[in-house]
Coordinates of C-alpha atoms in Angstrom, one line a residue:
Chain A
X1 CA 0.3 0.2 0.6
X2 CA 1.4 3.2 -0.8
X3 CA 1.1 6.9 0.7
X4 CA 1.7 10.0 -0.3
X5 CA 4.3 12.2 1.5
X6 CA 3.1 16.1 1.2
X7 CA 6.4 17.4 2.0
X8 CA 8.5 14.8 0.4
X9 CA 6.7 14.7 -2.7
X10 CA 6.7 11.0 -3.4
X11 CA 5.5 8.2 -2.4
X12 CA 6.2 5.2 -0.5
X13 CA 5.2 1.7 0.6
X14 CA 3.6 2.0 3.6
X15 CA 4.4 -0.8 4.9
X16 CA 8.4 -0.5 4.6
X17 CA 7.7 2.6 6.3
X18 CA 6.1 0.6 9.5
X19 CA 9.3 -2.0 8.8
X20 CA 11.9 0.3 8.9
X21 CA 10.5 1.9 12.4
X22 CA 10.0 -0.9 14.2
X23 CA 13.8 -2.7 12.8
X24 CA 15.7 0.6 14.0
X25 CA 13.5 1.5 16.7
X26 CA 14.3 -2.8 18.3
X27 CA 18.8 -1.8 18.0
X28 CA 17.3 1.6 19.5
X29 CA 16.1 0.4 22.0
X30 CA 18.5 -2.0 23.4
X31 CA 21.7 0.2 22.9
X32 CA 20.4 3.1 23.9
X33 CA 20.9 5.1 20.8
X34 CA 18.3 7.0 18.1
X35 CA 19.4 4.8 15.5
X36 CA 19.3 8.1 13.7
X37 CA 23.0 6.9 11.7
X38 CA 20.9 3.9 10.3
X39 CA 17.4 5.1 10.1
X40 CA 18.6 8.2 7.6
X41 CA 21.2 6.8 5.0
X42 CA 18.1 4.2 4.6
X43 CA 15.7 7.2 4.2
X44 CA 18.4 8.7 1.7
X45 CA 18.8 4.9 0.2
X46 CA 14.7 4.7 -0.8
X47 CA 14.3 8.5 -2.6
X48 CA 13.6 10.8 0.4
X49 CA 15.8 13.9 -0.1
X50 CA 17.8 14.5 2.1
X51 CA 16.9 17.3 3.4
X52 CA 13.2 15.7 4.1
X53 CA 15.0 12.8 5.9
X54 CA 17.4 14.4 8.2
X55 CA 15.0 16.5 9.5
X56 CA 12.3 14.1 9.9
X57 CA 14.7 11.9 11.3
X58 CA 15.3 14.3 14.2
X59 CA 11.3 14.0 14.6
X60 CA 11.3 10.4 14.9
X61 CA 14.1 10.8 17.5
X62 CA 12.3 12.9 19.6
X63 CA 9.7 10.6 20.4
X64 CA 11.9 7.4 20.2
X65 CA 14.0 9.2 22.5
X66 CA 11.0 10.4 25.1
X67 CA 9.6 6.4 25.8
X68 CA 12.8 5.6 26.1
X69 CA 13.8 8.0 28.8
X70 CA 10.7 8.0 30.7
X71 CA 11.3 4.4 31.2
X72 CA 15.0 5.0 32.7
X73 CA 13.6 7.9 34.6
X74 CA 11.1 5.5 36.4
X75 CA 14.1 3.5 37.1
X76 CA 15.9 6.3 38.1
X77 CA 19.1 5.5 35.4
X78 CA 18.9 9.3 34.1
X79 CA 21.5 11.5 35.6
X80 CA 19.0 15.1 35.1
X81 CA 21.8 17.0 36.6
X82 CA 24.4 15.8 33.9
X83 CA 21.4 15.5 31.1
X84 CA 20.9 19.7 31.8
X85 CA 24.4 20.4 31.1
X86 CA 24.9 18.5 27.8
X87 CA 21.7 20.1 27.1
X88 CA 23.3 23.7 27.2
X89 CA 26.2 22.4 25.0
X90 CA 23.6 20.3 22.2
X91 CA 21.6 23.8 22.1
X92 CA 24.3 26.0 21.1
X93 CA 25.4 23.2 19.0
X94 CA 22.1 22.5 17.1
X95 CA 21.4 26.1 16.5
X96 CA 24.6 26.2 14.9
X97 CA 24.5 22.3 12.4
X98 CA 21.1 23.8 11.4
X99 CA 23.0 27.1 9.7
X100 CA 26.0 25.4 8.4
X101 CA 23.4 22.5 6.9
X102 CA 22.2 25.2 4.8
X103 CA 25.1 26.8 4.0
X104 CA 26.3 22.7 3.0
X105 CA 23.1 21.8 0.8
X106 CA 23.4 25.6 -1.2
X107 CA 27.3 24.4 -1.9
X108 CA 25.9 20.9 -3.4
X109 CA 28.0 19.0 -0.8
X110 CA 26.0 18.3 1.9
X111 CA 26.1 14.1 0.8
X112 CA 29.7 14.7 0.9
X113 CA 30.1 15.6 4.3
X114 CA 27.7 13.5 6.0
X115 CA 29.4 10.8 4.2
X116 CA 32.5 11.3 5.9
X117 CA 31.3 13.0 8.7
X118 CA 29.9 9.3 9.3
X119 CA 32.9 7.3 8.2
X120 CA 35.0 9.6 10.0
X121 CA 32.6 9.1 13.9
X122 CA 31.1 5.9 12.9
X123 CA 34.9 4.9 12.2
X124 CA 36.8 5.6 15.1
X125 CA 34.2 5.5 18.0
X126 CA 33.6 2.1 16.9
X127 CA 36.9 0.9 16.2
X128 CA 37.6 2.5 20.4
X129 CA 34.6 0.6 21.3
X130 CA 35.1 -2.2 20.0
X131 CA 38.9 -2.9 21.5
X132 CA 37.5 -1.7 24.8
X133 CA 34.9 -4.1 24.7
X134 CA 36.8 -6.8 23.3
X135 CA 39.2 -6.3 26.5
X136 CA 36.4 -6.6 28.6
X137 CA 35.4 -9.8 27.8
X138 CA 38.3 -11.4 27.4
X139 CA 39.4 -9.7 31.6
X140 CA 36.2 -11.0 32.3
X141 CA 36.7 -14.5 31.2
X142 CA 40.1 -15.1 32.6
X143 CA 40.4 -13.5 36.1
X144 CA 43.9 -13.5 36.4
X145 CA 44.9 -9.8 36.5
X146 CA 42.3 -8.8 39.0
X147 CA 43.9 -5.0 39.3
X148 CA 44.1 -3.7 35.8
X149 CA 40.6 -2.4 36.1
X150 CA 41.1 -0.7 39.2
X151 CA 43.8 1.2 38.4
X152 CA 42.3 2.3 34.8
X153 CA 39.6 4.0 37.0
X154 CA 41.5 5.7 39.6
X155 CA 44.5 7.1 37.5
X156 CA 44.4 10.8 37.3
X157 CA 42.9 11.8 34.1
X158 CA 42.9 15.2 31.4
X159 CA 39.2 16.0 32.7
X160 CA 40.3 16.0 36.7
X161 CA 42.3 19.4 36.9
X162 CA 40.1 21.3 34.8
X163 CA 37.8 24.3 37.0
X164 CA 34.3 24.6 37.7
X165 CA 33.6 21.2 39.7
X166 CA 30.3 20.1 41.1
X167 CA 29.1 16.5 42.2
X168 CA 26.7 14.5 39.5
X169 CA 25.2 12.8 42.7
X170 CA 23.8 10.0 40.6
X171 CA 26.8 9.0 37.8
X172 CA 29.0 9.4 41.4
X173 CA 31.3 12.2 39.3
X174 CA 33.3 15.2 40.9
X175 CA 34.7 16.9 37.7
X176 CA 34.3 20.1 35.8
X177 CA 30.8 21.2 34.0
X178 CA 33.2 22.0 31.0
X179 CA 34.0 18.5 29.4
X180 CA 30.0 17.8 29.1
X181 CA 29.2 21.1 27.6
X182 CA 32.1 20.6 25.2
X183 CA 31.1 17.4 24.2
X184 CA 26.7 18.4 24.7
X185 CA 28.0 21.1 21.8
X186 CA 29.4 18.7 19.7
X187 CA 27.2 16.1 19.8
X188 CA 23.9 19.0 18.9
X189 CA 26.4 19.8 15.9
X190 CA 26.7 16.3 14.6
X191 CA 22.5 16.0 15.4
X192 CA 21.9 18.8 13.2
X193 CA 24.2 17.6 10.3
X194 CA 23.8 13.9 10.1
X195 CA 20.2 13.3 11.5
X196 CA 21.3 11.4 14.4
X197 CA 21.0 11.5 17.9
X198 CA 24.1 11.7 18.6
X199 CA 23.7 8.6 20.9
X200 CA 26.5 7.2 19.0
X201 CA 29.0 9.5 19.6
X202 CA 27.2 10.3 23.3
X203 CA 27.3 6.8 25.0
X204 CA 30.8 5.8 24.2
X205 CA 32.0 9.9 25.9
X206 CA 30.5 9.8 28.4
X207 CA 32.2 6.2 28.9
X208 CA 35.2 7.0 28.3
X209 CA 36.0 10.7 28.8
X210 CA 33.4 11.6 31.8
X211 CA 33.7 8.2 32.9
X212 CA 30.0 7.6 34.0
X213 CA 28.6 4.6 35.5
X214 CA 27.4 2.3 32.3
X215 CA 24.0 2.0 34.4
X216 CA 23.4 5.8 34.2
X217 CA 25.0 6.6 30.7
X218 CA 21.4 5.9 28.4
X219 CA 18.8 7.2 29.9
X220 CA 21.0 10.0 30.8
X221 CA 22.5 9.8 27.1
X222 CA 18.5 9.8 25.8
X223 CA 17.3 12.8 27.7
X224 CA 20.6 15.0 26.7
X225 CA 19.0 13.6 23.1
X226 CA 15.7 13.8 23.4
X227 CA 16.0 18.0 24.1
X228 CA 18.4 18.3 21.6
X229 CA 16.6 15.8 18.4
X230 CA 13.5 18.4 20.1
X231 CA 15.1 22.0 18.8
X232 CA 16.6 20.4 15.5
X233 CA 13.0 19.7 14.4
X234 CA 11.7 22.8 15.4
X235 CA 14.3 24.9 13.5
X236 CA 14.6 22.4 10.9
X237 CA 10.5 22.9 10.1
X238 CA 10.9 26.6 10.6
X239 CA 13.8 27.6 8.3
X240 CA 13.9 24.8 5.9
X241 CA 10.2 23.3 5.9
X242 CA 11.2 20.0 5.5
X243 CA 9.9 17.8 8.1
X244 CA 7.2 15.5 6.7
X245 CA 4.8 14.6 9.5
X246 CA 3.3 11.7 7.8
X247 CA 6.3 10.2 7.5
X248 CA 7.5 11.2 11.0
X249 CA 4.0 9.5 12.6
X250 CA 5.0 6.2 10.0
X251 CA 8.5 6.0 11.8
X252 CA 7.6 6.6 14.8
X253 CA 4.9 3.8 15.8
X254 CA 6.9 1.4 14.4
X255 CA 10.0 3.0 16.1
X256 CA 7.6 3.6 19.8
X257 CA 7.3 -0.3 19.3
X258 CA 10.9 -1.6 18.4
X259 CA 12.2 0.5 21.5
X260 CA 10.0 -0.8 23.4
X261 CA 10.9 -4.8 22.4
X262 CA 14.4 -3.7 22.8
X263 CA 14.9 -1.8 25.6
X264 CA 13.6 -5.5 27.3
X265 CA 16.5 -7.9 24.9
X266 CA 18.4 -5.3 26.5
X267 CA 18.3 -6.1 30.1
X268 CA 19.4 -9.8 29.3
X269 CA 22.3 -9.0 27.7
X270 CA 25.6 -8.5 29.5
X271 CA 27.0 -4.7 29.6
X272 CA 30.2 -5.6 27.7
X273 CA 28.6 -7.6 25.0
X274 CA 26.2 -5.2 24.6
X275 CA 28.8 -2.8 23.9
X276 CA 31.0 -5.0 21.3
X277 CA 27.5 -6.0 19.6
X278 CA 27.3 -1.9 19.0
X279 CA 30.6 -1.5 17.6
X280 CA 30.6 -4.4 15.4
X281 CA 27.0 -2.4 14.0
X282 CA 28.3 0.7 14.2
X283 CA 32.0 -0.4 11.7
X284 CA 29.6 -2.4 9.7
X285 CA 27.9 0.8 9.1
X286 CA 31.5 2.3 8.2
X287 CA 32.4 0.1 6.5
X288 CA 29.3 0.9 3.7
X289 CA 29.6 4.4 3.6
X290 CA 33.3 4.7 3.5
X291 CA 32.5 1.4 0.5
X292 CA 30.3 4.4 -0.8
X293 CA 32.6 7.0 -1.6
X294 CA 35.9 4.9 -2.5
X295 CA 34.0 2.6 -5.3
X296 CA 32.9 4.1 -8.4
X297 CA 28.9 5.4 -8.2
X298 CA 26.9 4.0 -11.2
X299 CA 26.0 7.5 -12.1
X300 CA 28.5 10.2 -12.0
X301 CA 26.1 12.8 -12.0
X302 CA 23.7 14.5 -9.6
X303 CA 20.8 16.7 -10.1
X304 CA 19.8 19.6 -7.6
X305 CA 17.4 21.8 -7.3
X306 CA 19.0 25.7 -8.0
X307 CA 19.5 27.5 -4.8
X308 CA 19.7 24.1 -2.7
X309 CA 16.1 24.3 -1.2
X310 CA 14.0 21.5 -2.1
X311 CA 11.4 23.2 -3.1
Chain B
X1 CA -21.6 19.0 -24.2
X2 CA -18.8 17.4 -25.2
X3 CA -20.2 14.2 -26.7
X4 CA -22.5 17.2 -28.8
X5 CA -19.1 18.5 -29.9
X6 CA -18.5 14.9 -30.8
X7 CA -21.1 14.2 -32.8
X8 CA -21.8 17.4 -34.8
X9 CA -17.9 17.0 -35.6
X10 CA -18.4 12.9 -36.6
X11 CA -21.2 13.7 -38.7
X12 CA -18.5 16.3 -41.4
X13 CA -17.1 14.5 -43.7
X14 CA -13.5 15.3 -44.0
X15 CA -12.9 17.3 -46.9
X16 CA -9.1 17.7 -47.9
X17 CA -9.2 21.4 -48.5
X18 CA -11.2 22.4 -45.5
X19 CA -8.7 24.0 -43.4
X20 CA -6.9 22.0 -40.9
X21 CA -8.3 22.4 -37.2
X22 CA -7.3 20.7 -34.0
X23 CA -9.1 21.1 -30.6
X24 CA -8.7 18.8 -27.2
X25 CA -11.1 19.0 -23.8
X26 CA -9.2 17.6 -21.1
X27 CA -11.1 15.5 -19.2
X28 CA -9.6 16.5 -16.0
X29 CA -8.2 19.5 -15.6
X30 CA -7.2 19.5 -12.1
X31 CA -5.2 16.0 -11.1
X32 CA -5.7 15.9 -7.2
X33 CA -2.6 14.7 -5.5
X34 CA -3.9 12.8 -2.0
X35 CA -2.9 10.3 0.1
X36 CA -3.0 7.6 -1.8
X37 CA -1.7 8.5 -5.2
X38 CA 0.6 6.8 -6.9
X39 CA 0.4 7.1 -10.4
X40 CA -2.4 8.2 -12.4
X41 CA -3.1 7.6 -16.3
X42 CA -4.8 11.0 -18.1
X43 CA -6.9 10.8 -21.0
X44 CA -7.4 13.2 -23.5
X45 CA -10.4 13.2 -25.6
X46 CA -9.9 15.5 -28.9
X47 CA -11.6 16.5 -32.4
X48 CA -9.7 17.9 -35.8
X49 CA -11.0 18.8 -39.0
X50 CA -9.7 18.7 -42.3
X51 CA -7.8 15.3 -41.1
X52 CA -6.3 13.8 -43.9
X53 CA -4.9 9.9 -43.8
X54 CA -0.9 11.3 -44.2
X55 CA -1.8 13.5 -40.9
X56 CA -0.6 12.8 -37.3
X57 CA -1.0 14.3 -34.4
X58 CA 1.2 14.9 -31.6
X59 CA 0.7 15.9 -27.6
X60 CA 3.1 17.2 -25.5
X61 CA 2.3 17.7 -22.0
X62 CA 4.4 19.9 -19.8
X63 CA 5.3 20.5 -16.0
X64 CA 6.2 23.3 -14.3
X65 CA 9.7 25.1 -14.8
X66 CA 12.5 24.6 -12.5
X67 CA 16.3 25.6 -12.7
X68 CA 18.1 22.8 -11.9
X69 CA 22.2 22.3 -11.2
X70 CA 23.9 19.6 -12.3
X71 CA 27.5 18.4 -10.7
X72 CA 30.0 15.6 -12.2
X73 CA 31.5 13.2 -9.5
X74 CA 35.2 13.2 -9.8
X75 CA 38.0 11.4 -7.5
X76 CA 40.1 13.6 -5.1
X77 CA 42.1 12.5 -3.0
X78 CA 40.8 8.7 -3.6
X79 CA 37.1 9.4 -2.9
X80 CA 34.1 11.6 -5.8
X81 CA 33.1 14.2 -5.2
X82 CA 31.0 16.7 -6.1
X83 CA 32.7 19.2 -8.6
X84 CA 32.2 20.9 -12.2
X85 CA 28.9 22.2 -11.3
X86 CA 26.7 23.3 -14.6
X87 CA 23.2 25.2 -14.7
X88 CA 20.0 24.1 -16.5
X89 CA 17.4 26.9 -16.4
X90 CA 14.0 26.6 -17.3
X91 CA 14.0 22.9 -17.4
X92 CA 10.7 21.5 -17.2
X93 CA 9.6 19.4 -13.8
X94 CA 7.8 17.1 -16.6
X95 CA 7.5 16.5 -20.3
X96 CA 5.5 13.7 -22.0
X97 CA 4.9 13.2 -25.4
X98 CA 2.1 11.3 -27.0
X99 CA 1.6 10.8 -30.9
X100 CA 0.0 8.9 -33.4
X101 CA 3.6 7.7 -35.0
X102 CA 7.1 7.4 -34.0
X103 CA 8.2 11.3 -33.6
X104 CA 11.3 11.0 -35.8
X105 CA 8.5 9.5 -38.6
X106 CA 6.2 12.7 -37.8
X107 CA 9.0 15.5 -39.0
X108 CA 12.4 16.5 -39.3
X109 CA 14.5 17.6 -36.1
X110 CA 14.5 20.8 -37.4
X111 CA 11.1 20.7 -37.8
X112 CA 10.4 19.7 -34.3
X113 CA 13.2 21.9 -33.2
X114 CA 11.0 25.0 -34.5
X115 CA 7.8 23.6 -32.4
X116 CA 10.6 22.7 -29.1
X117 CA 8.8 19.0 -29.2
X118 CA 11.1 16.3 -28.5
X119 CA 13.1 15.4 -25.3
X120 CA 16.1 16.6 -27.5
X121 CA 15.3 20.3 -27.5
X122 CA 14.4 20.6 -23.7
X123 CA 17.5 21.3 -22.9
X124 CA 19.1 23.9 -24.4
X125 CA 20.0 26.8 -22.1
X126 CA 23.0 26.5 -19.7
X127 CA 25.1 28.6 -18.3
X128 CA 28.5 27.0 -19.5
X129 CA 30.5 30.0 -18.2
X130 CA 29.9 27.9 -14.6
X131 CA 31.2 24.6 -16.0
X132 CA 33.7 26.2 -17.5
X133 CA 35.6 28.1 -14.4
X134 CA 34.7 25.4 -12.3
X135 CA 36.0 22.2 -14.0
X136 CA 39.1 23.3 -14.8
X137 CA 38.2 23.0 -18.3
X138 CA 39.6 24.7 -21.1
X139 CA 37.7 27.8 -21.5
X140 CA 37.2 29.0 -25.3
X141 CA 37.8 32.4 -24.8
X142 CA 39.0 33.3 -21.3
X143 CA 39.0 36.7 -21.5
X144 CA 35.8 38.2 -22.5
X145 CA 32.9 37.6 -20.5
X146 CA 29.5 35.7 -22.4
X147 CA 26.4 37.4 -22.5
X148 CA 23.2 34.6 -22.5
X149 CA 26.4 32.6 -24.9
X150 CA 25.2 31.0 -28.2
X151 CA 25.3 27.2 -28.3
X152 CA 28.8 26.5 -30.0
X153 CA 30.2 23.3 -30.2
X154 CA 32.4 23.6 -27.1
X155 CA 29.9 23.5 -25.2
X156 CA 27.3 21.3 -27.0
X157 CA 30.1 19.0 -26.3
X158 CA 31.3 19.5 -22.9
X159 CA 27.4 19.8 -21.7
X160 CA 26.5 16.2 -23.5
X161 CA 26.8 13.5 -20.7
X162 CA 24.8 16.6 -18.1
X163 CA 22.0 16.7 -20.7
X164 CA 22.2 13.2 -20.3
X165 CA 22.4 13.0 -17.5
X166 CA 19.4 15.0 -16.9
X167 CA 17.6 12.3 -19.2
X168 CA 19.1 9.8 -17.5
X169 CA 16.9 10.6 -14.2
X170 CA 14.3 12.2 -15.4
X171 CA 13.4 9.0 -17.7
X172 CA 14.1 6.8 -14.6
X173 CA 11.2 8.2 -12.3
X174 CA 8.8 8.2 -16.0
X175 CA 8.9 12.2 -15.4
X176 CA 10.1 12.6 -18.9
X177 CA 8.3 10.1 -21.3
X178 CA 7.8 9.6 -25.5
X179 CA 4.6 7.0 -26.2
X180 CA 5.3 6.7 -29.9
X181 CA 1.7 4.8 -29.8
X182 CA 0.0 7.2 -27.2
X183 CA -2.6 8.4 -29.4
X184 CA -4.9 7.1 -31.1
X185 CA -7.0 8.5 -34.5
X186 CA -10.6 7.5 -33.9
X187 CA -13.1 7.3 -36.6
X188 CA -14.5 11.1 -38.4
X189 CA -11.1 13.1 -36.8
X190 CA -11.2 12.5 -33.1
X191 CA -8.1 10.9 -31.3
X192 CA -8.1 10.0 -27.3
X193 CA -4.0 10.8 -26.1
X194 CA -3.1 8.8 -23.0
X195 CA -0.2 10.1 -20.4
X196 CA 0.9 8.9 -17.7
X197 CA 1.2 10.5 -14.4
X198 CA 4.1 8.9 -12.5
X199 CA 4.1 8.9 -8.3
X200 CA 6.2 11.6 -8.4
X201 CA 5.0 13.8 -10.6
X202 CA 5.3 17.4 -9.4
X203 CA 3.0 19.6 -7.9
X204 CA 2.2 23.2 -10.3
X205 CA 0.5 24.3 -13.6
X206 CA 1.0 22.2 -16.8
X207 CA 0.1 23.1 -19.9
X208 CA -1.4 20.3 -22.8
X209 CA 0.0 21.2 -26.5
X210 CA -2.2 19.8 -29.5
X211 CA 0.2 19.5 -32.9
X212 CA -1.5 19.1 -36.3
X213 CA 1.6 17.6 -38.5
X214 CA 1.1 17.8 -42.3
X215 CA 4.2 16.7 -44.8
X216 CA 6.5 17.4 -41.7
X217 CA 5.0 20.5 -40.3
X218 CA 2.8 21.4 -38.2
X219 CA -0.6 22.9 -40.0
X220 CA -2.5 23.4 -36.5
X221 CA -2.4 23.7 -32.7
X222 CA -3.7 24.9 -29.4
X223 CA -2.9 24.7 -25.7
X224 CA -5.0 23.5 -22.9
X225 CA -3.8 24.6 -19.2
X226 CA -4.2 21.9 -16.9
X227 CA -3.1 22.2 -12.7
X228 CA -1.4 19.3 -10.7
X229 CA -2.6 20.2 -7.1
X230 CA -2.0 18.5 -3.7
X231 CA -6.4 17.4 -2.0
X232 CA -7.0 17.0 1.1
X233 CA -4.9 16.2 3.7
X234 CA -2.2 16.5 1.9
X235 CA -2.4 20.1 1.1
X236 CA -3.6 20.6 4.7
X237 CA -0.7 19.4 6.5
X238 CA 1.6 21.3 3.2
X239 CA -0.2 24.8 4.1
X240 CA 0.6 24.3 7.4
X241 CA 3.8 23.5 7.3
X242 CA 4.7 26.2 4.6
X243 CA 2.3 29.6 6.3
X244 CA 2.5 28.6 9.9
X245 CA 6.1 27.3 9.9
X246 CA 6.5 27.3 13.4
X247 CA 3.0 26.2 15.1
X248 CA 4.2 23.1 12.9
X249 CA 7.6 22.9 14.3
X250 CA 5.9 22.7 17.4
X251 CA 2.6 20.7 16.6
X252 CA 5.9 17.8 15.0
X253 CA 7.9 17.8 18.3
X254 CA 4.7 18.1 20.4
X255 CA 3.2 15.3 18.8
X256 CA 6.4 13.2 18.4
X257 CA 6.6 13.4 22.4
X258 CA 3.1 12.8 23.2
X259 CA 3.9 9.4 21.2
X260 CA 6.8 8.2 23.2
X261 CA 4.9 9.1 26.1
X262 CA 1.4 7.0 25.5
X263 CA 4.0 3.9 24.2
X264 CA 6.0 4.2 27.3
X265 CA 2.7 4.3 28.9
X266 CA 1.5 1.3 27.6
X267 CA 4.4 -1.1 28.0
X268 CA 5.4 -0.2 31.8
X269 CA 1.5 -0.9 32.4
X270 CA 2.3 -4.4 30.9
X271 CA 5.3 -5.1 31.7

């Protein structure tokens, strides 16, 4: 059954969109990532204009992260104070990113920048996470060197010397407010440019840079993503008129259902294995996008409307 | 009324000496795109007078014009980048020809060019200046800035792959189409044309042009306007998004939060 999307101005199979929403929603609930880094490339692949795909995906992530954040709120695995600080940076980053997106679209280079950003970030983060989680799994399987982990945790880190320290009770941390704000800004920019919530950057940043305990990382990440993507959706709707509510609703319906099952499935898997699986998934998307950049394209020419606007 | 028109025309015997004439009526002059739109077929009835056996009919349906930019991917540092842009102005967003015989058999290329018929004659107005400077191709006359350039041979050759790319993309989406048997000539000087509107049919003002060809020349022509527009819910949403973007943006966010909250409420009660 086909449905006509009023903003994307094309008709797409309703079941394809629902299926995409459910599948990506499952992964998002399981790993605490928005799933945008999977969904946005897929939407573009089925022919949705990039500007509409990015903006509408932000709208979908609002729903999936609201659902996830509420679940974590109930389980008290959400550090609101940390989330608010990340959000301060994220708001600025999102505003900056939407402007940058408009400029790059005008230059006709937005596709390349999106792909390069994906390959760069997914490659680095996926690689680091894979190595770390593989080590953690091996350590658990052969508990020969018990001192190693605690030493690593206690070691003085560069973020410990930064000023404006404050206490994050739920995360059991006493650190400067600067790193959360900087990380938030960075992720907010990515959210606007790449049509992602930024969870795949945020989650590892919170684990490895802020050294937050893993159990509050996912909830806090979802909390921040909720607000940043809400702002991104609003800015894209007002500035670029590229949010397609019909497309968004279909993806949301699939997504929220998938996310609930995913969150349940995630609780039965050990944290290290979950991180390793996420790392592998991130690397797979990275390799695919990287390959597409290098291999000779099927059509060397691309056709864009003058002025960069979708209409 | 249309039937009456056909009936009166059908009664007239075709007399070769009579001034040839072509008139047509669109069965619908507004095509509405609703949420279940997945393409449609447009049927156009027309009547001619003074039609002889060697006469042929050509119908051209043309969508609203747009300016487009075509970029060629080139390998830089091992990756493929968009470069060497060329702009084409007044490219129809939809262009379909239906004719009673293959168009190349009806008239020669020069004649078709004169009437601006055919995919080959669509993409005439490009801006080769831009391609010259940005692609690093040798510029024909580097110093003098050219005003509205006449299409010389170099430009034609340079731009040929760009034209082909536009054709390829538009043909793939069925936005450019040539149906050599799309017009059926019925008895009594009547004809019927079938045009396909694909799922990606653009919105806007269309024109349907009707040509009566005799011995490779158009002896008469007429034009009818047509409109493709969004209707129903699609129209409401589109206008909401464009006329009240702030409200629309807030609405989108609120709806998403509501969905997320609703899903959570349902699932947490059960779990």
